[in-house]
Amino acid sequence: MIYLTRRERFNAAHRLYNPEWDDAKNLRIYGKCSNPNWHGHNYELFVTVKGEVKDKTGYVINLKSLSKLIKEKIVEEIDHKNINIEVPFMKDRIASTENLAKAIWEILNGPVSELGAELHCIKIVETENNFVEYYG
Ligand code: NI
C-alpha cells in the first residue's frame, strides 16, 4: 500500500460563530477568532490517498488528475472567499478547520475512488501552530 499526498493552497476569511449564541457568548467561547469583522488565513490543504501501484502506469493515482479535482471542487469554491457566507459546502456549518476538513472529505471521497485510489486523510494547516487531520 502506497500513500500519496497532494498539497493545494488557498486563502479565505472566516469567523468562528455559532448563530445560536449572542455575540458576547461567541466572543467568550472563541475569543478573537469570533471577531465580527472577520479575519483570514493562508490555508494549506493536504489530500492523502492510498492504493496499490498500477503496473501499467507505475502510479497509485494520476497526480495531475488529483490536483485538477481538488482545484475544481475545493479551491475554486473557497479561494479568496468568506467561508461563513459564500462557500456553498460550508453553509450551515460553523467555519472551523475541523468542519472544513469534514466537508472536503465528503466532497472528495467519491471522486477520488473514481480516479482509482482511496481517500486516506484530509489535512488542513490553518496556522503554523494549528492543523487538523480527518480520516473519515
Ligand atoms: Ni481563524
Short mmCIF file of N, CA, C and O and ligand atoms in Angstrom, two decimals:
data_model
loop_
_atom_site.label_atom_id
_atom_site.label_comp_id
_atom_site.label_asym_id
_atom_site.label_seq_id
_atom_site.Cartn_x
_atom_site.Cartn_y
_atom_site.Cartn_z
N MET A 1 0.85 -1.21 0.00
CA MET A 1 0.00 0.00 0.00
C MET A 1 0.88 1.25 0.00
O MET A 1 1.78 1.38 0.81
N ILE A 2 0.59 2.13 -0.93
CA ILE A 2 1.33 3.39 -1.02
C ILE A 2 0.42 4.55 -0.62
O ILE A 2 -0.75 4.56 -1.01
N TYR A 3 0.95 5.47 0.12
CA TYR A 3 0.23 6.68 0.50
C TYR A 3 0.84 7.85 -0.27
O TYR A 3 2.07 7.98 -0.31
N LEU A 4 0.00 8.66 -0.82
CA LEU A 4 0.48 9.73 -1.68
C LEU A 4 -0.30 11.01 -1.37
O LEU A 4 -1.51 10.97 -1.17
N THR A 5 0.41 12.12 -1.30
CA THR A 5 -0.23 13.36 -0.85
C THR A 5 -0.03 14.49 -1.86
O THR A 5 1.07 14.68 -2.37
N ARG A 6 -1.10 15.19 -2.11
CA ARG A 6 -1.05 16.39 -2.94
C ARG A 6 -1.38 17.59 -2.06
O ARG A 6 -2.32 17.56 -1.29
N ARG A 7 -0.58 18.64 -2.17
CA ARG A 7 -0.86 19.87 -1.44
C ARG A 7 -1.45 20.92 -2.38
O ARG A 7 -0.96 21.08 -3.50
N GLU A 8 -2.48 21.58 -1.92
CA GLU A 8 -3.00 22.76 -2.62
C GLU A 8 -3.15 23.87 -1.58
O GLU A 8 -3.24 23.58 -0.38
N ARG A 9 -3.14 25.10 -2.03
CA ARG A 9 -3.24 26.22 -1.09
C ARG A 9 -4.39 27.15 -1.46
O ARG A 9 -4.75 27.27 -2.62
N PHE A 10 -4.95 27.76 -0.46
CA PHE A 10 -5.96 28.79 -0.69
C PHE A 10 -5.94 29.75 0.48
O PHE A 10 -5.44 29.41 1.55
N ASN A 11 -6.46 30.94 0.27
CA ASN A 11 -6.68 31.80 1.42
C ASN A 11 -8.13 32.19 1.48
O ASN A 11 -8.84 32.23 0.47
N ALA A 12 -8.59 32.39 2.70
CA ALA A 12 -10.01 32.65 2.90
C ALA A 12 -10.21 33.38 4.23
O ALA A 12 -9.36 33.30 5.12
N ALA A 13 -11.34 34.06 4.30
CA ALA A 13 -11.72 34.73 5.54
C ALA A 13 -12.74 33.88 6.28
O ALA A 13 -13.46 33.07 5.67
N HIS A 14 -12.80 34.04 7.58
CA HIS A 14 -13.85 33.38 8.33
C HIS A 14 -14.02 34.05 9.69
O HIS A 14 -13.30 34.98 10.06
N ARG A 15 -14.99 33.53 10.40
CA ARG A 15 -15.25 33.94 11.76
C ARG A 15 -15.83 32.71 12.46
O ARG A 15 -16.75 32.08 11.93
N LEU A 16 -15.30 32.37 13.62
CA LEU A 16 -15.93 31.29 14.39
C LEU A 16 -17.15 31.88 15.09
O LEU A 16 -17.04 32.83 15.86
N TYR A 17 -18.29 31.33 14.76
CA TYR A 17 -19.55 31.94 15.22
C TYR A 17 -20.64 30.89 15.22
O TYR A 17 -20.88 30.22 14.22
N ASN A 18 -21.28 30.75 16.36
CA ASN A 18 -22.44 29.86 16.45
C ASN A 18 -23.69 30.74 16.51
O ASN A 18 -23.87 31.51 17.47
N PRO A 19 -24.56 30.64 15.48
CA PRO A 19 -25.73 31.53 15.42
C PRO A 19 -26.71 31.33 16.58
O PRO A 19 -27.58 32.17 16.80
N GLU A 20 -26.57 30.22 17.31
CA GLU A 20 -27.47 30.00 18.46
C GLU A 20 -27.08 30.86 19.66
O GLU A 20 -27.83 30.95 20.63
N TRP A 21 -25.89 31.45 19.62
CA TRP A 21 -25.42 32.27 20.74
C TRP A 21 -25.35 33.73 20.34
O TRP A 21 -25.17 34.05 19.17
N ASP A 22 -25.43 34.61 21.33
CA ASP A 22 -25.24 36.04 21.02
C ASP A 22 -23.74 36.34 20.86
O ASP A 22 -22.89 35.48 21.10
N ASP A 23 -23.46 37.58 20.45
CA ASP A 23 -22.07 37.96 20.19
C ASP A 23 -21.19 37.80 21.44
O ASP A 23 -20.04 37.37 21.35
N ALA A 24 -21.77 38.12 22.60
CA ALA A 24 -20.98 38.05 23.83
C ALA A 24 -20.54 36.61 24.11
O ALA A 24 -19.38 36.35 24.45
N LYS A 25 -21.47 35.67 23.94
CA LYS A 25 -21.11 34.28 24.20
C LYS A 25 -20.14 33.76 23.14
O LYS A 25 -19.18 33.04 23.44
N ASN A 26 -20.36 34.15 21.87
CA ASN A 26 -19.40 33.75 20.83
C ASN A 26 -17.99 34.26 21.16
O ASN A 26 -17.01 33.54 21.00
N LEU A 27 -17.95 35.49 21.64
CA LEU A 27 -16.66 36.08 21.99
C LEU A 27 -16.02 35.34 23.16
O LEU A 27 -14.81 35.10 23.19
N ARG A 28 -16.87 34.93 24.11
CA ARG A 28 -16.37 34.21 25.28
C ARG A 28 -15.78 32.84 24.87
O ARG A 28 -14.74 32.42 25.35
N ILE A 29 -16.48 32.16 23.96
CA ILE A 29 -16.06 30.81 23.56
C ILE A 29 -14.87 30.87 22.59
O ILE A 29 -13.91 30.13 22.72
N TYR A 30 -14.96 31.75 21.62
CA TYR A 30 -13.98 31.74 20.52
C TYR A 30 -12.92 32.83 20.61
O TYR A 30 -11.98 32.82 19.81
N GLY A 31 -13.08 33.79 21.52
CA GLY A 31 -12.11 34.87 21.61
C GLY A 31 -12.04 35.67 20.31
O GLY A 31 -13.05 35.84 19.63
N LYS A 32 -10.84 36.10 19.95
CA LYS A 32 -10.74 36.98 18.77
C LYS A 32 -11.01 36.24 17.46
O LYS A 32 -11.20 36.87 16.42
N CYS A 33 -11.06 34.91 17.50
CA CYS A 33 -11.47 34.15 16.31
C CYS A 33 -12.92 34.43 15.95
O CYS A 33 -13.37 34.07 14.87
N SER A 34 -13.66 35.08 16.87
CA SER A 34 -15.05 35.42 16.58
C SER A 34 -15.22 36.89 16.22
O SER A 34 -16.35 37.40 16.18
N ASN A 35 -14.14 37.57 15.94
CA ASN A 35 -14.21 38.98 15.52
C ASN A 35 -15.29 39.19 14.45
O ASN A 35 -15.21 38.58 13.38
N PRO A 36 -16.30 40.02 14.72
CA PRO A 36 -17.40 40.20 13.76
C PRO A 36 -16.94 40.69 12.40
O PRO A 36 -17.64 40.52 11.41
N ASN A 37 -15.78 41.33 12.33
CA ASN A 37 -15.29 41.84 11.05
C ASN A 37 -14.33 40.89 10.34
O ASN A 37 -13.57 41.30 9.46
N TRP A 38 -14.39 39.62 10.74
CA TRP A 38 -13.66 38.55 10.05
C TRP A 38 -12.15 38.63 10.26
O TRP A 38 -11.61 39.63 10.68
N HIS A 39 -11.50 37.53 9.91
CA HIS A 39 -10.03 37.50 9.80
C HIS A 39 -9.72 36.40 8.78
O HIS A 39 -10.60 35.62 8.43
N GLY A 40 -8.48 36.36 8.34
CA GLY A 40 -8.17 35.41 7.27
C GLY A 40 -7.00 34.50 7.59
O GLY A 40 -6.25 34.74 8.54
N HIS A 41 -6.90 33.45 6.80
CA HIS A 41 -5.78 32.52 6.92
C HIS A 41 -5.27 32.14 5.53
O HIS A 41 -6.05 32.09 4.58
N ASN A 42 -3.99 31.82 5.47
CA ASN A 42 -3.44 31.16 4.29
C ASN A 42 -3.45 29.67 4.60
O ASN A 42 -2.59 29.17 5.32
N TYR A 43 -4.45 29.00 4.10
CA TYR A 43 -4.62 27.58 4.41
C TYR A 43 -3.77 26.72 3.48
O TYR A 43 -3.59 27.04 2.30
N GLU A 44 -3.30 25.61 4.03
CA GLU A 44 -2.68 24.58 3.20
C GLU A 44 -3.53 23.32 3.35
O GLU A 44 -3.81 22.89 4.47
N LEU A 45 -3.91 22.77 2.22
CA LEU A 45 -4.73 21.56 2.21
C LEU A 45 -3.89 20.39 1.68
O LEU A 45 -3.33 20.48 0.59
N PHE A 46 -3.78 19.35 2.48
CA PHE A 46 -3.05 18.15 2.07
C PHE A 46 -4.05 17.01 1.90
O PHE A 46 -4.73 16.62 2.86
N VAL A 47 -4.15 16.51 0.70
CA VAL A 47 -5.07 15.41 0.41
C VAL A 47 -4.22 14.14 0.23
O VAL A 47 -3.44 14.05 -0.72
N THR A 48 -4.38 13.19 1.15
CA THR A 48 -3.61 11.94 1.07
C THR A 48 -4.53 10.82 0.59
O THR A 48 -5.61 10.61 1.14
N VAL A 49 -4.07 10.12 -0.45
CA VAL A 49 -4.80 8.97 -0.96
C VAL A 49 -3.92 7.73 -0.79
O VAL A 49 -2.71 7.84 -0.61
N LYS A 50 -4.55 6.57 -0.84
CA LYS A 50 -3.78 5.33 -0.74
C LYS A 50 -4.26 4.34 -1.77
O LYS A 50 -5.40 4.41 -2.26
N GLY A 51 -3.38 3.41 -2.09
CA GLY A 51 -3.74 2.38 -3.07
C GLY A 51 -2.50 1.62 -3.47
O GLY A 51 -1.41 1.87 -2.97
N GLU A 52 -2.72 0.68 -4.37
CA GLU A 52 -1.58 -0.09 -4.89
C GLU A 52 -1.07 0.59 -6.16
O GLU A 52 -1.80 1.28 -6.86
N VAL A 53 0.19 0.36 -6.45
CA VAL A 53 0.78 0.89 -7.68
C VAL A 53 0.22 0.09 -8.86
O VAL A 53 0.21 -1.14 -8.85
N LYS A 54 -0.27 0.80 -9.87
CA LYS A 54 -0.78 0.12 -11.06
C LYS A 54 0.41 -0.25 -11.96
O LYS A 54 1.26 0.59 -12.26
N ASP A 55 0.42 -1.52 -12.40
CA ASP A 55 1.54 -2.00 -13.23
C ASP A 55 1.73 -1.15 -14.48
O ASP A 55 2.85 -0.85 -14.87
N LYS A 56 0.61 -0.77 -15.07
CA LYS A 56 0.70 -0.11 -16.38
C LYS A 56 1.24 1.31 -16.30
O LYS A 56 1.88 1.79 -17.23
N THR A 57 0.96 2.01 -15.20
CA THR A 57 1.39 3.42 -15.11
C THR A 57 2.51 3.64 -14.11
O THR A 57 3.23 4.63 -14.19
N GLY A 58 2.64 2.74 -13.15
CA GLY A 58 3.58 2.99 -12.06
C GLY A 58 3.03 3.97 -11.04
O GLY A 58 3.72 4.36 -10.10
N TYR A 59 1.79 4.36 -11.22
CA TYR A 59 1.15 5.33 -10.33
C TYR A 59 0.16 4.66 -9.39
O TYR A 59 -0.45 3.64 -9.74
N VAL A 60 -0.06 5.30 -8.24
CA VAL A 60 -1.24 4.98 -7.42
C VAL A 60 -2.43 5.75 -7.98
O VAL A 60 -3.55 5.24 -8.10
N ILE A 61 -2.16 7.00 -8.30
CA ILE A 61 -3.19 7.89 -8.86
C ILE A 61 -2.46 8.89 -9.74
O ILE A 61 -1.28 9.20 -9.49
N ASN A 62 -3.10 9.38 -10.75
CA ASN A 62 -2.51 10.42 -11.58
C ASN A 62 -2.59 11.73 -10.81
O ASN A 62 -3.67 12.27 -10.58
N LEU A 63 -1.44 12.26 -10.41
CA LEU A 63 -1.44 13.45 -9.56
C LEU A 63 -2.00 14.68 -10.27
O LEU A 63 -2.54 15.57 -9.63
N LYS A 64 -1.85 14.72 -11.59
CA LYS A 64 -2.45 15.83 -12.33
C LYS A 64 -3.96 15.80 -12.21
O LYS A 64 -4.61 16.82 -12.02
N SER A 65 -4.52 14.59 -12.32
CA SER A 65 -5.97 14.45 -12.20
C SER A 65 -6.42 14.78 -10.78
O SER A 65 -7.46 15.42 -10.58
N LEU A 66 -5.64 14.35 -9.79
CA LEU A 66 -6.00 14.64 -8.40
C LEU A 66 -5.95 16.14 -8.15
O LEU A 66 -6.86 16.72 -7.54
N SER A 67 -4.90 16.79 -8.64
CA SER A 67 -4.78 18.23 -8.47
C SER A 67 -5.94 18.97 -9.12
O SER A 67 -6.54 19.88 -8.54
N LYS A 68 -6.29 18.54 -10.33
CA LYS A 68 -7.41 19.17 -11.05
C LYS A 68 -8.71 19.02 -10.27
O LYS A 68 -9.49 19.95 -10.14
N LEU A 69 -8.91 17.82 -9.74
CA LEU A 69 -10.11 17.55 -8.95
C LEU A 69 -10.18 18.47 -7.72
O LEU A 69 -11.23 19.09 -7.45
N ILE A 70 -9.08 18.59 -6.99
CA ILE A 70 -9.07 19.42 -5.78
C ILE A 70 -9.29 20.89 -6.15
O ILE A 70 -10.03 21.61 -5.48
N LYS A 71 -8.65 21.31 -7.23
CA LYS A 71 -8.81 22.71 -7.64
C LYS A 71 -10.25 23.01 -8.04
O LYS A 71 -10.80 24.03 -7.64
N GLU A 72 -10.84 22.12 -8.83
CA GLU A 72 -12.21 22.37 -9.31
C GLU A 72 -13.23 22.32 -8.19
O GLU A 72 -14.11 23.16 -8.10
N LYS A 73 -13.12 21.29 -7.35
CA LYS A 73 -14.19 21.07 -6.34
C LYS A 73 -13.99 21.90 -5.08
O LYS A 73 -14.96 22.20 -4.39
N ILE A 74 -12.75 22.21 -4.75
CA ILE A 74 -12.49 22.87 -3.47
C ILE A 74 -11.91 24.28 -3.67
O ILE A 74 -12.51 25.27 -3.24
N VAL A 75 -10.74 24.36 -4.27
CA VAL A 75 -10.02 25.64 -4.30
C VAL A 75 -10.83 26.72 -5.02
O VAL A 75 -10.96 27.85 -4.53
N GLU A 76 -11.43 26.36 -6.17
CA GLU A 76 -12.23 27.34 -6.91
C GLU A 76 -13.40 27.86 -6.08
O GLU A 76 -13.83 29.00 -6.23
N GLU A 77 -13.90 27.01 -5.19
CA GLU A 77 -15.08 27.37 -4.39
C GLU A 77 -14.74 28.22 -3.18
O GLU A 77 -15.60 28.91 -2.63
N ILE A 78 -13.50 28.15 -2.72
CA ILE A 78 -13.18 28.75 -1.41
C ILE A 78 -12.09 29.82 -1.47
O ILE A 78 -12.04 30.69 -0.60
N ASP A 79 -11.23 29.78 -2.49
CA ASP A 79 -10.09 30.69 -2.52
C ASP A 79 -10.53 32.15 -2.64
O ASP A 79 -11.37 32.49 -3.49
N HIS A 80 -9.99 33.00 -1.77
CA HIS A 80 -10.33 34.43 -1.72
C HIS A 80 -11.80 34.67 -1.38
O HIS A 80 -12.37 35.70 -1.77
N LYS A 81 -12.40 33.73 -0.66
CA LYS A 81 -13.81 33.88 -0.29
C LYS A 81 -13.96 34.00 1.22
O LYS A 81 -13.02 33.76 1.98
N ASN A 82 -15.18 34.30 1.62
CA ASN A 82 -15.54 34.29 3.02
C ASN A 82 -16.25 32.97 3.32
O ASN A 82 -17.34 32.71 2.80
N ILE A 83 -15.64 32.14 4.14
CA ILE A 83 -16.15 30.78 4.39
C ILE A 83 -17.56 30.82 5.00
O ILE A 83 -18.40 29.99 4.68
N ASN A 84 -17.82 31.80 5.85
CA ASN A 84 -19.12 31.85 6.52
C ASN A 84 -20.27 32.17 5.57
O ASN A 84 -21.39 31.71 5.78
N ILE A 85 -20.00 33.01 4.56
CA ILE A 85 -21.14 33.50 3.79
C ILE A 85 -21.13 33.18 2.31
O ILE A 85 -22.14 33.36 1.65
N GLU A 86 -20.05 32.67 1.76
CA GLU A 86 -20.09 32.47 0.30
C GLU A 86 -19.48 31.17 -0.19
O GLU A 86 -19.14 31.05 -1.36
N VAL A 87 -19.35 30.20 0.70
CA VAL A 87 -18.83 28.89 0.29
C VAL A 87 -19.95 27.86 0.47
O VAL A 87 -20.28 27.49 1.59
N PRO A 88 -20.56 27.44 -0.65
CA PRO A 88 -21.76 26.59 -0.54
C PRO A 88 -21.56 25.36 0.35
O PRO A 88 -22.45 25.02 1.14
N PHE A 89 -20.39 24.70 0.25
CA PHE A 89 -20.27 23.46 1.03
C PHE A 89 -20.05 23.70 2.52
O PHE A 89 -20.06 22.74 3.30
N MET A 90 -19.91 24.95 2.94
CA MET A 90 -19.81 25.25 4.38
C MET A 90 -21.08 25.91 4.93
O MET A 90 -21.12 26.33 6.08
N LYS A 91 -22.11 25.95 4.10
CA LYS A 91 -23.37 26.54 4.53
C LYS A 91 -23.92 25.79 5.75
O LYS A 91 -23.90 24.56 5.79
N ASP A 92 -24.37 26.54 6.74
CA ASP A 92 -24.94 25.97 7.97
C ASP A 92 -23.95 25.16 8.79
O ASP A 92 -24.35 24.33 9.61
N ARG A 93 -22.66 25.35 8.56
CA ARG A 93 -21.65 24.71 9.40
C ARG A 93 -20.80 25.81 10.05
O ARG A 93 -20.49 26.80 9.39
N ILE A 94 -20.42 25.62 11.28
CA ILE A 94 -19.50 26.56 11.92
C ILE A 94 -18.18 26.50 11.16
O ILE A 94 -17.68 25.41 10.85
N ALA A 95 -17.62 27.68 10.85
CA ALA A 95 -16.49 27.76 9.92
C ALA A 95 -15.15 27.42 10.59
O ALA A 95 -14.18 28.17 10.48
N SER A 96 -15.13 26.27 11.23
CA SER A 96 -13.89 25.80 11.88
C SER A 96 -13.09 24.95 10.91
O SER A 96 -13.63 24.42 9.93
N THR A 97 -11.82 24.80 11.20
CA THR A 97 -10.97 23.97 10.35
C THR A 97 -11.42 22.51 10.43
O THR A 97 -11.35 21.77 9.45
N GLU A 98 -11.92 22.10 11.58
CA GLU A 98 -12.44 20.74 11.73
C GLU A 98 -13.58 20.49 10.75
O GLU A 98 -13.61 19.47 10.04
N ASN A 99 -14.55 21.42 10.74
CA ASN A 99 -15.69 21.25 9.83
C ASN A 99 -15.28 21.35 8.37
O ASN A 99 -15.85 20.68 7.51
N LEU A 100 -14.29 22.18 8.11
CA LEU A 100 -13.78 22.30 6.74
C LEU A 100 -13.19 20.96 6.27
O LEU A 100 -13.46 20.50 5.16
N ALA A 101 -12.43 20.32 7.14
CA ALA A 101 -11.82 19.03 6.79
C ALA A 101 -12.90 17.99 6.51
O ALA A 101 -12.80 17.22 5.54
N LYS A 102 -13.95 17.97 7.34
CA LYS A 102 -15.03 17.00 7.12
C LYS A 102 -15.77 17.27 5.82
O LYS A 102 -16.08 16.35 5.06
N ALA A 103 -16.04 18.54 5.55
CA ALA A 103 -16.77 18.89 4.31
C ALA A 103 -15.94 18.52 3.09
O ALA A 103 -16.48 17.98 2.10
N ILE A 104 -14.64 18.78 3.15
CA ILE A 104 -13.79 18.46 2.00
C ILE A 104 -13.71 16.95 1.80
O ILE A 104 -13.74 16.45 0.67
N TRP A 105 -13.66 16.20 2.88
CA TRP A 105 -13.69 14.73 2.77
C TRP A 105 -14.94 14.28 2.03
O TRP A 105 -14.89 13.47 1.11
N GLU A 106 -16.09 14.81 2.46
CA GLU A 106 -17.37 14.39 1.85
C GLU A 106 -17.38 14.67 0.35
O GLU A 106 -17.92 13.88 -0.43
N ILE A 107 -16.77 15.77 -0.05
CA ILE A 107 -16.77 16.13 -1.47
C ILE A 107 -15.79 15.26 -2.27
O ILE A 107 -16.11 14.83 -3.38
N LEU A 108 -14.63 14.99 -1.71
CA LEU A 108 -13.58 14.32 -2.50
C LEU A 108 -13.63 12.79 -2.43
O LEU A 108 -13.06 12.12 -3.30
N ASN A 109 -14.30 12.24 -1.44
CA ASN A 109 -14.26 10.80 -1.23
C ASN A 109 -14.68 10.00 -2.47
O ASN A 109 -13.95 9.12 -2.94
N GLY A 110 -15.84 10.34 -3.02
CA GLY A 110 -16.34 9.63 -4.21
C GLY A 110 -15.44 9.82 -5.42
O GLY A 110 -14.99 8.84 -6.04
N PRO A 111 -15.16 11.08 -5.79
CA PRO A 111 -14.33 11.32 -6.96
C PRO A 111 -12.92 10.71 -6.88
O PRO A 111 -12.38 10.29 -7.90
N VAL A 112 -12.33 10.65 -5.68
CA VAL A 112 -11.01 10.01 -5.55
C VAL A 112 -11.12 8.52 -5.90
O VAL A 112 -10.26 7.96 -6.58
N SER A 113 -12.20 7.88 -5.45
CA SER A 113 -12.42 6.46 -5.80
C SER A 113 -12.50 6.29 -7.31
O SER A 113 -11.95 5.33 -7.86
N GLU A 114 -13.19 7.24 -7.96
CA GLU A 114 -13.32 7.14 -9.42
C GLU A 114 -11.97 7.28 -10.11
O GLU A 114 -11.80 6.80 -11.23
N LEU A 115 -11.01 7.93 -9.44
CA LEU A 115 -9.66 8.04 -10.01
C LEU A 115 -8.81 6.81 -9.68
O LEU A 115 -7.63 6.76 -10.02
N GLY A 116 -9.39 5.85 -8.97
CA GLY A 116 -8.70 4.57 -8.76
C GLY A 116 -7.92 4.44 -7.47
O GLY A 116 -7.15 3.50 -7.29
N ALA A 117 -8.11 5.37 -6.53
CA ALA A 117 -7.43 5.27 -5.24
C ALA A 117 -8.46 5.45 -4.12
O ALA A 117 -9.65 5.65 -4.39
N GLU A 118 -7.99 5.39 -2.90
CA GLU A 118 -8.89 5.54 -1.76
C GLU A 118 -8.46 6.77 -0.96
O GLU A 118 -7.26 6.94 -0.69
N LEU A 119 -9.42 7.60 -0.58
CA LEU A 119 -9.08 8.77 0.22
C LEU A 119 -8.64 8.31 1.61
O LEU A 119 -9.30 7.48 2.24
N HIS A 120 -7.52 8.83 2.08
CA HIS A 120 -6.98 8.41 3.39
C HIS A 120 -7.07 9.51 4.43
O HIS A 120 -7.46 9.26 5.56
N CYS A 121 -6.70 10.72 4.05
CA CYS A 121 -6.66 11.80 5.04
C CYS A 121 -6.83 13.16 4.38
O CYS A 121 -6.28 13.42 3.32
N ILE A 122 -7.59 14.00 5.04
CA ILE A 122 -7.65 15.42 4.69
C ILE A 122 -6.96 16.16 5.83
O ILE A 122 -7.39 16.09 6.98
N LYS A 123 -5.87 16.84 5.50
CA LYS A 123 -5.16 17.62 6.50
C LYS A 123 -5.21 19.08 6.09
O LYS A 123 -4.96 19.41 4.92
N ILE A 124 -5.56 19.92 7.02
CA ILE A 124 -5.60 21.36 6.74
C ILE A 124 -4.74 22.08 7.77
O ILE A 124 -4.97 21.95 8.97
N VAL A 125 -3.77 22.80 7.26
CA VAL A 125 -2.92 23.62 8.12
C VAL A 125 -3.50 25.04 8.09
O VAL A 125 -3.59 25.66 7.03
N GLU A 126 -3.92 25.50 9.27
CA GLU A 126 -4.56 26.81 9.35
C GLU A 126 -3.53 27.88 9.73
O GLU A 126 -3.52 28.98 9.17
N THR A 127 -2.69 27.57 10.69
CA THR A 127 -1.59 28.46 11.06
C THR A 127 -0.37 27.56 11.26
O THR A 127 -0.48 26.34 11.24
N GLU A 128 0.77 28.18 11.48
CA GLU A 128 1.96 27.33 11.64
C GLU A 128 1.87 26.46 12.89
O GLU A 128 2.57 25.47 13.01
N ASN A 129 0.99 26.82 13.81
CA ASN A 129 0.86 26.03 15.04
C ASN A 129 -0.35 25.12 15.08
O ASN A 129 -0.45 24.26 15.96
N ASN A 130 -1.31 25.34 14.17
CA ASN A 130 -2.57 24.58 14.24
C ASN A 130 -2.85 23.85 12.94
O ASN A 130 -2.88 24.48 11.87
N PHE A 131 -3.07 22.54 13.04
CA PHE A 131 -3.58 21.83 11.87
C PHE A 131 -4.50 20.70 12.31
O PHE A 131 -4.46 20.26 13.45
N VAL A 132 -5.35 20.31 11.36
CA VAL A 132 -6.38 19.30 11.61
C VAL A 132 -6.17 18.15 10.63
O VAL A 132 -5.81 18.39 9.47
N GLU A 133 -6.38 16.92 11.08
CA GLU A 133 -6.37 15.76 10.19
C GLU A 133 -7.67 15.01 10.35
O GLU A 133 -8.09 14.76 11.47
N TYR A 134 -8.27 14.64 9.24
CA TYR A 134 -9.52 13.87 9.28
C TYR A 134 -9.35 12.61 8.44
O TYR A 134 -8.91 12.67 7.30
N TYR A 135 -9.71 11.49 9.05
CA TYR A 135 -9.53 10.19 8.39
C TYR A 135 -10.86 9.52 8.03
O TYR A 135 -10.92 8.33 7.82
N GLY A 136 -11.92 10.32 8.00
CA GLY A 136 -13.22 9.77 7.58
C GLY A 136 -13.97 9.10 8.71
O GLY A 136 -13.52 9.04 9.83
NI NI B 1 -9.34 31.73 12.17
#
